[in-house]
Amino acid sequence: MNSLENAVIYDLENKIMAGDGLSNVTYEGVVEGYFRADTLSERLREKFNRYKQLVKKRGLSDDEYEEIMGLELYLEEIPDYLSIGISAEYQKLKLEFRNREEHR
């Protein structure tokens, strides 16, 4: 949004128009602030929370390693613009997990 000088957003369902000051607002800010919608689906949040739980665990089973690999495939496909915070935390957790596993 911040690349458009005269952007206007209209929520057809709730009949809300937003136009002033959008050039300084991020996509996530518009979605959450103007329309009170969460940019992350509940499913994504559950998968990310499960990933966090698994990569912090010691003594993983083969099934848990397999689950981590599946979750990584899913989480890698999430565009950064949907949640920069989640994406950054995911990359950090992934790196920490890889480093820990290499030193086992």
mmCIF file of C-alpha atoms in Angstrom:
data_model
loop_
_atom_site.group_PDB
_atom_site.id
_atom_site.type_symbol
_atom_site.label_atom_id
_atom_site.label_comp_id
_atom_site.label_asym_id
_atom_site.label_seq_id
_atom_site.Cartn_x
_atom_site.Cartn_y
_atom_site.Cartn_z
ATOM 1 C CA MET A 1 0.000 0.000 0.000
ATOM 2 C CA ASN A 2 2.791 2.377 0.835
ATOM 3 C CA SER A 3 3.857 2.584 -2.804
ATOM 4 C CA LEU A 4 0.508 4.073 -3.851
ATOM 5 C CA GLU A 5 -0.082 7.742 -3.202
ATOM 6 C CA ASN A 6 -3.871 7.835 -3.543
ATOM 7 C CA ALA A 7 -4.915 4.301 -2.569
ATOM 8 C CA VAL A 8 -8.473 3.631 -1.423
ATOM 9 C CA ILE A 9 -9.738 0.404 0.099
ATOM 10 C CA TYR A 10 -13.381 -0.551 0.337
ATOM 11 C CA ASP A 11 -14.708 -3.436 2.420
ATOM 12 C CA LEU A 12 -17.828 -4.540 0.554
ATOM 13 C CA GLU A 13 -19.085 -6.788 3.327
ATOM 14 C CA ASN A 14 -18.984 -4.164 6.065
ATOM 15 C CA LYS A 15 -19.350 -1.135 3.777
ATOM 16 C CA ILE A 16 -16.213 0.524 5.123
ATOM 17 C CA MET A 17 -14.090 2.845 3.000
ATOM 18 C CA ALA A 18 -10.535 3.691 3.979
ATOM 19 C CA GLY A 19 -8.488 6.157 2.030
ATOM 20 C CA ASP A 20 -6.687 8.741 4.110
ATOM 21 C CA GLY A 21 -3.112 8.047 5.110
ATOM 22 C CA LEU A 22 -2.801 4.649 3.457
ATOM 23 C CA SER A 23 0.500 5.503 1.828
ATOM 24 C CA ASN A 24 2.247 5.020 5.188
ATOM 25 C CA VAL A 25 0.504 1.779 6.158
ATOM 26 C CA THR A 26 1.703 -1.772 5.487
ATOM 27 C CA TYR A 27 -0.526 -4.455 3.962
ATOM 28 C CA GLU A 28 -0.714 -6.222 7.323
ATOM 29 C CA GLY A 29 -1.580 -2.967 9.049
ATOM 30 C CA VAL A 30 -4.456 -2.344 6.649
ATOM 31 C CA VAL A 31 -5.881 -5.832 7.004
ATOM 32 C CA GLU A 32 -5.634 -5.926 10.781
ATOM 33 C CA GLY A 33 -6.232 -2.262 11.576
ATOM 34 C CA TYR A 34 -8.949 -1.179 9.175
ATOM 35 C CA PHE A 35 -10.822 -4.429 8.829
ATOM 36 C CA ARG A 36 -9.979 -6.172 12.110
ATOM 37 C CA ALA A 37 -8.964 -9.327 10.267
ATOM 38 C CA ASP A 38 -6.066 -11.550 11.152
ATOM 39 C CA THR A 39 -3.708 -12.142 8.236
ATOM 40 C CA LEU A 40 -2.748 -15.562 9.529
ATOM 41 C CA SER A 41 -5.199 -18.383 9.231
ATOM 42 C CA GLU A 42 -5.870 -20.508 12.286
ATOM 43 C CA ARG A 43 -4.402 -23.491 10.433
ATOM 44 C CA LEU A 44 -1.165 -21.638 9.747
ATOM 45 C CA ARG A 45 -0.943 -20.513 13.363
ATOM 46 C CA GLU A 46 -1.453 -24.100 14.562
ATOM 47 C CA LYS A 47 1.229 -25.432 12.214
ATOM 48 C CA PHE A 48 3.691 -22.732 13.253
ATOM 49 C CA ASN A 49 3.047 -23.344 16.955
ATOM 50 C CA ARG A 50 3.509 -27.089 16.453
ATOM 51 C CA TYR A 51 6.785 -26.430 14.615
ATOM 52 C CA LYS A 52 8.010 -24.240 17.500
ATOM 53 C CA GLN A 53 7.105 -26.955 19.975
ATOM 54 C CA LEU A 54 8.906 -29.694 18.045
ATOM 55 C CA VAL A 55 12.145 -27.862 17.222
ATOM 56 C CA LYS A 56 12.633 -26.896 20.875
ATOM 57 C CA LYS A 57 12.147 -30.474 22.046
ATOM 58 C CA ARG A 58 15.120 -32.712 22.852
ATOM 59 C CA GLY A 59 15.160 -36.401 21.944
ATOM 60 C CA LEU A 60 12.894 -36.329 18.906
ATOM 61 C CA SER A 61 11.452 -39.543 17.509
ATOM 62 C CA ASP A 62 11.690 -40.472 13.823
ATOM 63 C CA ASP A 63 8.012 -39.551 13.437
ATOM 64 C CA GLU A 64 8.660 -36.130 14.960
ATOM 65 C CA TYR A 65 11.585 -35.497 12.585
ATOM 66 C CA GLU A 66 9.284 -36.428 9.723
ATOM 67 C CA GLU A 67 6.611 -34.075 11.054
ATOM 68 C CA ILE A 68 9.165 -31.243 11.259
ATOM 69 C CA MET A 69 10.119 -31.821 7.615
ATOM 70 C CA GLY A 70 6.457 -31.666 6.572
ATOM 71 C CA LEU A 71 5.856 -28.508 8.574
ATOM 72 C CA GLU A 72 8.932 -26.883 7.026
ATOM 73 C CA LEU A 73 7.605 -27.624 3.542
ATOM 74 C CA TYR A 74 4.332 -25.947 4.492
ATOM 75 C CA LEU A 75 5.918 -22.957 6.252
ATOM 76 C CA GLU A 76 8.393 -22.309 3.418
ATOM 77 C CA GLU A 77 5.450 -21.580 1.104
ATOM 78 C CA ILE A 78 4.055 -18.724 3.209
ATOM 79 C CA PRO A 79 4.680 -15.310 1.635
ATOM 80 C CA ASP A 80 6.673 -12.970 3.903
ATOM 81 C CA TYR A 81 4.143 -10.164 3.455
ATOM 82 C CA LEU A 82 1.469 -12.152 5.279
ATOM 83 C CA SER A 83 3.444 -12.015 8.485
ATOM 84 C CA ILE A 84 6.962 -10.718 8.588
ATOM 85 C CA GLY A 85 7.220 -11.518 12.302
ATOM 86 C CA ILE A 86 6.236 -15.163 11.832
ATOM 87 C CA SER A 87 8.535 -15.532 8.842
ATOM 88 C CA ALA A 88 11.502 -14.082 10.723
ATOM 89 C CA GLU A 89 10.836 -16.220 13.800
ATOM 90 C CA TYR A 90 10.429 -19.331 11.629
ATOM 91 C CA GLN A 91 13.778 -18.724 9.890
ATOM 92 C CA LYS A 92 15.479 -18.173 13.271
ATOM 93 C CA LEU A 93 13.995 -21.355 14.760
ATOM 94 C CA LYS A 94 14.924 -23.347 11.676
ATOM 95 C CA LEU A 95 18.537 -22.159 11.818
ATOM 96 C CA GLU A 96 18.824 -22.859 15.557
ATOM 97 C CA PHE A 97 17.372 -26.340 15.044
ATOM 98 C CA ARG A 98 19.776 -27.109 12.182
ATOM 99 C CA ASN A 99 22.759 -25.896 14.214
ATOM 100 C CA ARG A 100 21.698 -27.943 17.232
ATOM 101 C CA GLU A 101 21.227 -31.079 15.126
ATOM 102 C CA GLU A 102 24.622 -30.664 13.435
ATOM 103 C CA HIS A 103 26.347 -30.643 16.825
ATOM 104 C CA ARG A 104 24.682 -33.803 18.139
#
